[in-house]
PDB file of N, CA and C in Angstrom:
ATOM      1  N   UNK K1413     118.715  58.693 228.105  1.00 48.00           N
ATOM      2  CA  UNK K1413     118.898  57.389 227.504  1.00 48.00           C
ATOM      3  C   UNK K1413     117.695  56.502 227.816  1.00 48.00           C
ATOM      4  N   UNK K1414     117.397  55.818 226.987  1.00 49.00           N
ATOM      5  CA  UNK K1414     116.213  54.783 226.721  1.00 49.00           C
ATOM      6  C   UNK K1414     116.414  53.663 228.324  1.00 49.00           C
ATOM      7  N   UNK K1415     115.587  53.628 229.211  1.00 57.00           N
ATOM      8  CA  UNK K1415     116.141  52.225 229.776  1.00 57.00           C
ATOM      9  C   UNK K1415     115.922  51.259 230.139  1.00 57.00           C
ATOM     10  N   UNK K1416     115.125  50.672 229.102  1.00 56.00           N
ATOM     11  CA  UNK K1416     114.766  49.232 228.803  1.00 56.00           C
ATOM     12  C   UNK K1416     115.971  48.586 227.863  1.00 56.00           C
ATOM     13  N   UNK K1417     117.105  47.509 228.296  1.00 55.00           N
ATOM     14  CA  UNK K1417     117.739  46.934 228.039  1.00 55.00           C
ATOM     15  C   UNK K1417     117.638  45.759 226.630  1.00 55.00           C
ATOM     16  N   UNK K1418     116.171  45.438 226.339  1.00 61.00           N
ATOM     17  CA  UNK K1418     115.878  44.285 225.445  1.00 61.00           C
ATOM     18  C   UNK K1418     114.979  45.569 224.810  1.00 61.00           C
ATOM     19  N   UNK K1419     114.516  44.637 223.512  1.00 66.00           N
ATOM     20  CA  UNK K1419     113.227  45.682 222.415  1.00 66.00           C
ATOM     21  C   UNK K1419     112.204  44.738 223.051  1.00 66.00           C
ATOM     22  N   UNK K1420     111.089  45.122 222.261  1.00 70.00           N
ATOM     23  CA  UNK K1420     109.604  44.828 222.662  1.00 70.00           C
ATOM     24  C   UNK K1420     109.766  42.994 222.266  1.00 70.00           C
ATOM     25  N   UNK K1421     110.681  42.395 221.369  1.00 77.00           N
ATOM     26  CA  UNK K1421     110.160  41.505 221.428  1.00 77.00           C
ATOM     27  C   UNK K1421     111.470  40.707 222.124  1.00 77.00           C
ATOM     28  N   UNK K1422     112.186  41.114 223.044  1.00 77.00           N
ATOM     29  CA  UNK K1422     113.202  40.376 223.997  1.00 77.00           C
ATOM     30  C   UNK K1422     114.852  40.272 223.067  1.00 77.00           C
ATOM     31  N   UNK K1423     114.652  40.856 221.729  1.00 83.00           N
ATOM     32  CA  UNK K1423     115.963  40.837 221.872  1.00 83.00           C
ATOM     33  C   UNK K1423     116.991  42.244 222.234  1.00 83.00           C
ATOM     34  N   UNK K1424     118.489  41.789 222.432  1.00 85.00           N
ATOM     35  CA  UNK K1424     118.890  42.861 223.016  1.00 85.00           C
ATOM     36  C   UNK K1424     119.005  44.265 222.065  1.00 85.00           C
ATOM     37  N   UNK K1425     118.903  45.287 222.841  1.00 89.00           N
ATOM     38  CA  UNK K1425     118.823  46.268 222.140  1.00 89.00           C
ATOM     39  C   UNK K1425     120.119  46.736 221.406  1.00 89.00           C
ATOM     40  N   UNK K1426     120.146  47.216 219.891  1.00 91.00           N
ATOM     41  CA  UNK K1426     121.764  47.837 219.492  1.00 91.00           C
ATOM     42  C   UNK K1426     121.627  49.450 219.734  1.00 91.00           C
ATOM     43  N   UNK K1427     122.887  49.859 220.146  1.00 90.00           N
ATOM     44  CA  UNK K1427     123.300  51.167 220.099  1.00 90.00           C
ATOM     45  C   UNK K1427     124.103  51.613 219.724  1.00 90.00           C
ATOM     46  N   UNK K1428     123.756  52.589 219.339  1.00 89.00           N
ATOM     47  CA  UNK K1428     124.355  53.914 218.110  1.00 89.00           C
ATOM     48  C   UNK K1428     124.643  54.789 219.562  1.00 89.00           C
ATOM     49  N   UNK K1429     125.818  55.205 219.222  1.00 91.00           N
ATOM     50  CA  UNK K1429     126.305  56.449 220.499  1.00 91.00           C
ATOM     51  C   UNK K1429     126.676  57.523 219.560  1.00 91.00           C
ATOM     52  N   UNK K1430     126.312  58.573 219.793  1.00 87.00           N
ATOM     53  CA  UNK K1430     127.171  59.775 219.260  1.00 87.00           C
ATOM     54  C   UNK K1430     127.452  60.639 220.382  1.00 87.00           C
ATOM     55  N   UNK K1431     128.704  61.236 220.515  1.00 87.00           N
ATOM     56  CA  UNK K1431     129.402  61.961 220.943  1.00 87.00           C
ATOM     57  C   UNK K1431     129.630  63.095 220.050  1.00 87.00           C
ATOM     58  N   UNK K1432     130.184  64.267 220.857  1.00 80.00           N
ATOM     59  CA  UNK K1432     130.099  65.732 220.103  1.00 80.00           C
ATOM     60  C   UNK K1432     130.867  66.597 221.480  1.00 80.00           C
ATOM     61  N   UNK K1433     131.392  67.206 220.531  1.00 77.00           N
ATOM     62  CA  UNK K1433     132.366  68.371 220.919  1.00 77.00           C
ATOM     63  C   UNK K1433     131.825  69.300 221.867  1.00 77.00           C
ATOM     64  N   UNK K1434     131.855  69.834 223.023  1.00 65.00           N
ATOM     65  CA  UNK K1434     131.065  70.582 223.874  1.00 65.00           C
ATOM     66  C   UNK K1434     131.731  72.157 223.600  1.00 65.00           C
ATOM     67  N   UNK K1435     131.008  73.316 223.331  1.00 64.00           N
ATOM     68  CA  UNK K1435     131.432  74.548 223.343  1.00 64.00           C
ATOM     69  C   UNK K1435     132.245  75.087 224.454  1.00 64.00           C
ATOM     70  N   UNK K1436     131.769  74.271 225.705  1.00 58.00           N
ATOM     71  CA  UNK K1436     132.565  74.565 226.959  1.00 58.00           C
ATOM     72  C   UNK K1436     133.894  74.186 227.128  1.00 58.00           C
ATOM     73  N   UNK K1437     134.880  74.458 228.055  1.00 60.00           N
ATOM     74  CA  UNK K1437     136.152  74.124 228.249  1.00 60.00           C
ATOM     75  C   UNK K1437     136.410  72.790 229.507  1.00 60.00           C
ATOM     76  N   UNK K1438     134.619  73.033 229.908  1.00 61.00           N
ATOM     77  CA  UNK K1438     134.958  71.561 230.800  1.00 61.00           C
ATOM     78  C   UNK K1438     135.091  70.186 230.182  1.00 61.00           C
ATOM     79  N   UNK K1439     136.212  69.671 230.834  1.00 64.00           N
ATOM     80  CA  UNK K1439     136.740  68.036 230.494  1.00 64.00           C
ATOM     81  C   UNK K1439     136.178  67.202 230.796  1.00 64.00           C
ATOM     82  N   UNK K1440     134.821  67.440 231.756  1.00 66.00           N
ATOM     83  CA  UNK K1440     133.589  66.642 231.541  1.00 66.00           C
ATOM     84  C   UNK K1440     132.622  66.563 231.036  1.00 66.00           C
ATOM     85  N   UNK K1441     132.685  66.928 229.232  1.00 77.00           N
ATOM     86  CA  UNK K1441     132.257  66.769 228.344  1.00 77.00           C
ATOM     87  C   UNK K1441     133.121  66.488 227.001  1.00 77.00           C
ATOM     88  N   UNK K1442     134.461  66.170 227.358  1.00 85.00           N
ATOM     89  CA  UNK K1442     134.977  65.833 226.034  1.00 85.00           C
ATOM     90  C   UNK K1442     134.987  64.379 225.719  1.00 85.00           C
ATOM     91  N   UNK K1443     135.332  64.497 224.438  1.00 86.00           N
ATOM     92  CA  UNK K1443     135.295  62.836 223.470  1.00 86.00           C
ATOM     93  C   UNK K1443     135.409  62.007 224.726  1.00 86.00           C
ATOM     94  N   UNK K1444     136.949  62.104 225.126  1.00 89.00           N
ATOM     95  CA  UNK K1444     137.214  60.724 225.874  1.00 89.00           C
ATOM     96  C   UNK K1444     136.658  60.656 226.852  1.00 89.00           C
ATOM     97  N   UNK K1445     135.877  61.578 227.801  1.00 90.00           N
ATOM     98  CA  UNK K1445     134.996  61.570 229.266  1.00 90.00           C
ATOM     99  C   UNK K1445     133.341  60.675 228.418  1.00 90.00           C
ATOM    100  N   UNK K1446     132.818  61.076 227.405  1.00 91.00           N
ATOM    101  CA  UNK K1446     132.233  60.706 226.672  1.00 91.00           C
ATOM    102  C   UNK K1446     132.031  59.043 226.403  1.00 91.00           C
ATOM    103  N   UNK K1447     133.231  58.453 225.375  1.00 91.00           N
ATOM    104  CA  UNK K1447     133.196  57.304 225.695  1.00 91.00           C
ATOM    105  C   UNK K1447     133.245  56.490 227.022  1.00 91.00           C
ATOM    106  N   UNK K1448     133.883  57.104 227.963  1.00 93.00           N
ATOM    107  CA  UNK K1448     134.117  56.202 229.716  1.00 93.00           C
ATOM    108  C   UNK K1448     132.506  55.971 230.243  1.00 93.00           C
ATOM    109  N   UNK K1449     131.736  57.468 229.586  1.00 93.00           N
ATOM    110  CA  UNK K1449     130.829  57.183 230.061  1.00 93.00           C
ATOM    111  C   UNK K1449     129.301  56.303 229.865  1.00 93.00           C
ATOM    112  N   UNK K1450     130.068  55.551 228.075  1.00 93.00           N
ATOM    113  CA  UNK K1450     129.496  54.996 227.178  1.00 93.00           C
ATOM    114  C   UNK K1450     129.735  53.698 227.411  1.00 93.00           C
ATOM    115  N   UNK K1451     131.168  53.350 227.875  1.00 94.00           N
ATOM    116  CA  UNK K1451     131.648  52.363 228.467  1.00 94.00           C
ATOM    117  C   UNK K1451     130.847  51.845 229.527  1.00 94.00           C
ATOM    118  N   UNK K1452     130.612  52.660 230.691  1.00 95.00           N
ATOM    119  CA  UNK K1452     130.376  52.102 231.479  1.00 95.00           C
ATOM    120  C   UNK K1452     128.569  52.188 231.885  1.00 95.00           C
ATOM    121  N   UNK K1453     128.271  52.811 230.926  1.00 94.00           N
ATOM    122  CA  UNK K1453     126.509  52.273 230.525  1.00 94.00           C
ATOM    123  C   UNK K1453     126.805  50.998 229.803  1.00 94.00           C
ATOM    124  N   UNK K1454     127.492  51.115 229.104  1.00 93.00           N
ATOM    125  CA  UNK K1454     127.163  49.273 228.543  1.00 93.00           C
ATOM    126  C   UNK K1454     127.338  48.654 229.329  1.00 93.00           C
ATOM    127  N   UNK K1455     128.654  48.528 230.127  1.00 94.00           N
ATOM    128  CA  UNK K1455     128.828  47.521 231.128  1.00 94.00           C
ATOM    129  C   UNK K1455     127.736  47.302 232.092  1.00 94.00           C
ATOM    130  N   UNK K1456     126.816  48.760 232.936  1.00 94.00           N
ATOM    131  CA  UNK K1456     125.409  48.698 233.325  1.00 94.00           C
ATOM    132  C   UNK K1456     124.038  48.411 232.465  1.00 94.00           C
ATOM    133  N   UNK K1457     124.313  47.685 231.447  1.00 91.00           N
ATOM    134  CA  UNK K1457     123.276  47.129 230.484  1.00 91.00           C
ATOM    135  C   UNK K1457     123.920  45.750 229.824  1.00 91.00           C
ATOM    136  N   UNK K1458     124.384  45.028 230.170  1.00 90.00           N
ATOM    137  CA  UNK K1458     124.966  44.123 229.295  1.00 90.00           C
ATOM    138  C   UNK K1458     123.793  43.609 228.205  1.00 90.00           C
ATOM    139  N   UNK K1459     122.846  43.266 228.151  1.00 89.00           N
ATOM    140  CA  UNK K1459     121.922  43.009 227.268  1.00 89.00           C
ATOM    141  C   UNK K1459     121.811  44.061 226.185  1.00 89.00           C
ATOM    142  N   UNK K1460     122.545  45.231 226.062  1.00 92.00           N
ATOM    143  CA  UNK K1460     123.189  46.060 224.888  1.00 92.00           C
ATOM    144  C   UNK K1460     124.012  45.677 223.700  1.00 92.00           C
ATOM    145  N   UNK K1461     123.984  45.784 222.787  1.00 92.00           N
ATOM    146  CA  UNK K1461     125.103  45.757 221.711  1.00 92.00           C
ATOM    147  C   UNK K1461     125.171  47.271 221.114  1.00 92.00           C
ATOM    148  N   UNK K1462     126.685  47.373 221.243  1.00 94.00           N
ATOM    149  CA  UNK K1462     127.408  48.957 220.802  1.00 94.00           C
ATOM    150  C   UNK K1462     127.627  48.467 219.395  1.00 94.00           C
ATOM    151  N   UNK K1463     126.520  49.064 218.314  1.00 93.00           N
ATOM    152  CA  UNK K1463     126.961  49.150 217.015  1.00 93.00           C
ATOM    153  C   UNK K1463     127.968  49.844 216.353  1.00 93.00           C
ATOM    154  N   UNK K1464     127.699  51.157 216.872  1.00 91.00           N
ATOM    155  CA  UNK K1464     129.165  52.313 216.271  1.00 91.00           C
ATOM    156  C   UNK K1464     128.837  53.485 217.048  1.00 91.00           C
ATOM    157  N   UNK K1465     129.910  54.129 217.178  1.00 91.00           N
ATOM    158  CA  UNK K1465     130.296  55.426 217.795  1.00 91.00           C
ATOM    159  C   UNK K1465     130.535  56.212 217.272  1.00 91.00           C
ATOM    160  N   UNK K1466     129.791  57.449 216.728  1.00 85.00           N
ATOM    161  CA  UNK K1466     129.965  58.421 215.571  1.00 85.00           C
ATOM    162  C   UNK K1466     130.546  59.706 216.376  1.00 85.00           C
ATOM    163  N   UNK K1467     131.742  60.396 216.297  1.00 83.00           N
ATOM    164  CA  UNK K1467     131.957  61.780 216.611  1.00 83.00           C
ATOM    165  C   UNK K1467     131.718  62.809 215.953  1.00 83.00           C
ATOM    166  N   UNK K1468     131.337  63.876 217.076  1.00 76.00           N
ATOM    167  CA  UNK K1468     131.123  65.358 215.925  1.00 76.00           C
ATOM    168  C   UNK K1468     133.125  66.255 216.754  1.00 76.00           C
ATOM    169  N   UNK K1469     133.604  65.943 215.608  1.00 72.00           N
ATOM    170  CA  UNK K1469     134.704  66.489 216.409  1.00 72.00           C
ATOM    171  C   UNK K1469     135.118  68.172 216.109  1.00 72.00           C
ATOM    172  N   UNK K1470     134.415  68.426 215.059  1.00 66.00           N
ATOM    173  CA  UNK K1470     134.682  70.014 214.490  1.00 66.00           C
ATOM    174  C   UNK K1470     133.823  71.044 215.154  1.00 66.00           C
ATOM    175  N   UNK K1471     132.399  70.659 214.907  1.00 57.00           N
ATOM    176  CA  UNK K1471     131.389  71.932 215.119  1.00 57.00           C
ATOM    177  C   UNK K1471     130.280  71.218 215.814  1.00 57.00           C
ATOM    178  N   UNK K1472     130.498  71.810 217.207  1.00 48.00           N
ATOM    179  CA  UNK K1472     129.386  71.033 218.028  1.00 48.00           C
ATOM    180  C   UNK K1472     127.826  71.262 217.481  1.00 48.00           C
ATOM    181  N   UNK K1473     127.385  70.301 217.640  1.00 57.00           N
ATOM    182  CA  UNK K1473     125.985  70.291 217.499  1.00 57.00           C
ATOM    183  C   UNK K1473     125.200  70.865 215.700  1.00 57.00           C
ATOM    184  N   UNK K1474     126.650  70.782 214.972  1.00 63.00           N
ATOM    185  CA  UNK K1474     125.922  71.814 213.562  1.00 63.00           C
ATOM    186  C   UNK K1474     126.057  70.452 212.762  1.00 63.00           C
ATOM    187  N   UNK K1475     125.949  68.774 212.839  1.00 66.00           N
ATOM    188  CA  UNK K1475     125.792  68.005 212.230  1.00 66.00           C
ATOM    189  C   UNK K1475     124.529  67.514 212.615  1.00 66.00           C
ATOM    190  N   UNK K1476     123.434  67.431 211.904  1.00 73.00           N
ATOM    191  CA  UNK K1476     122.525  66.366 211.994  1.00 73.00           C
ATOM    192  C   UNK K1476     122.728  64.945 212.051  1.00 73.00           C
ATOM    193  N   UNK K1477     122.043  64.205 213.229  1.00 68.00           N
ATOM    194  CA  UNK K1477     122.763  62.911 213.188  1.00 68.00           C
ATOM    195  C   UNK K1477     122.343  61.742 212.023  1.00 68.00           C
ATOM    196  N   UNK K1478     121.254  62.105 211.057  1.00 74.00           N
ATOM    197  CA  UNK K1478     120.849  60.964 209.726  1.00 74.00           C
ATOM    198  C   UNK K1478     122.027  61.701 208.967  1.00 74.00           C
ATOM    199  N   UNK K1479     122.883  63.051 208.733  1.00 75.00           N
ATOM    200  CA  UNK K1479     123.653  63.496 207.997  1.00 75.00           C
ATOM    201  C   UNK K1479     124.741  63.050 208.671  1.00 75.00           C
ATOM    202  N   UNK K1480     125.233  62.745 209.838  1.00 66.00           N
ATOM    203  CA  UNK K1480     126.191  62.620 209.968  1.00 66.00           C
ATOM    204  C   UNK K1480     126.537  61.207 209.893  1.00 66.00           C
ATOM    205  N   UNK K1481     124.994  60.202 210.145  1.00 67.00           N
ATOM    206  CA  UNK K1481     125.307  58.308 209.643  1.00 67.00           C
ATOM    207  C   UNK K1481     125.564  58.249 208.359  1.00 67.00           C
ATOM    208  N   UNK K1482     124.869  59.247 207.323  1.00 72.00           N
ATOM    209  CA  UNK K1482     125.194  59.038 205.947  1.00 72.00           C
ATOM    210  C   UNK K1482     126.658  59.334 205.802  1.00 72.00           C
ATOM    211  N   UNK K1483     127.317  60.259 206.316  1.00 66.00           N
ATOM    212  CA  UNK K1483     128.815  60.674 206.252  1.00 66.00           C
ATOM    213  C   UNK K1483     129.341  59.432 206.479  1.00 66.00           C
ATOM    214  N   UNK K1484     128.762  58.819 207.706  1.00 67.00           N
ATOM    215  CA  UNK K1484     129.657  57.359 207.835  1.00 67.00           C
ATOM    216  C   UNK K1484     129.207  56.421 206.899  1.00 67.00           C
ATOM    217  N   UNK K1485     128.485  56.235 206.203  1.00 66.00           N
ATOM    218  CA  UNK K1485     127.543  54.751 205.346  1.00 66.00           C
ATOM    219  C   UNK K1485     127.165  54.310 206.636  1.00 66.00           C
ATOM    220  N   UNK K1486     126.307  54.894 207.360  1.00 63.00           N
ATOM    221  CA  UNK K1486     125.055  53.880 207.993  1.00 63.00           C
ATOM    222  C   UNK K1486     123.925  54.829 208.132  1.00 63.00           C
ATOM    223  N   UNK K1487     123.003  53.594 207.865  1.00 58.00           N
ATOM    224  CA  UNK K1487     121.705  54.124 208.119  1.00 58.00           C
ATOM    225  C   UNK K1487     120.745  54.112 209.174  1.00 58.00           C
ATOM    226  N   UNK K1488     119.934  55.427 209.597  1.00 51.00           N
ATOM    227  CA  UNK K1488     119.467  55.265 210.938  1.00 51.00           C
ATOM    228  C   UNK K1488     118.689  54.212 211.500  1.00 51.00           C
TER     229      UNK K1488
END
């Protein structure tokens, strides 16, 4: 993760999170361990704004993430 909190010209930075399905069976990589841990980087960045949270919930890693913002209507 990037960790400069502001952009080059001081305002705060927005973030795009994506999360994705792990091939493994450990529960410290699923969705919801995922967001806690998205959670609580923002809360250690408050000068962040969480734009959207995109999941890959079917097939790990076989979505491209500009294919998978277009799936949602946003653009990178």
């Amino acid at each position: 993760m990037r960790r400069s909190t502001t952009a080059d010209d001081g305002r705060p930075l927005r973030v795009l999170a994506a999360c994705r399905v792990s091939n493994d069976d450990d529960s410290s990589s699923s969705l919801e361990r995922q967001r806690e841990k998205l959670q609580e980087w923002l809360h250690d960045n408050p000068h962040c704004t969480l734009v959207h949270v995109t999941e890959d919930r079917s097939v790990s890693g076989a979505i491209d993430l500009k294919d998978r913002l277009a799936q949602e209507n946003l653009r990178p």
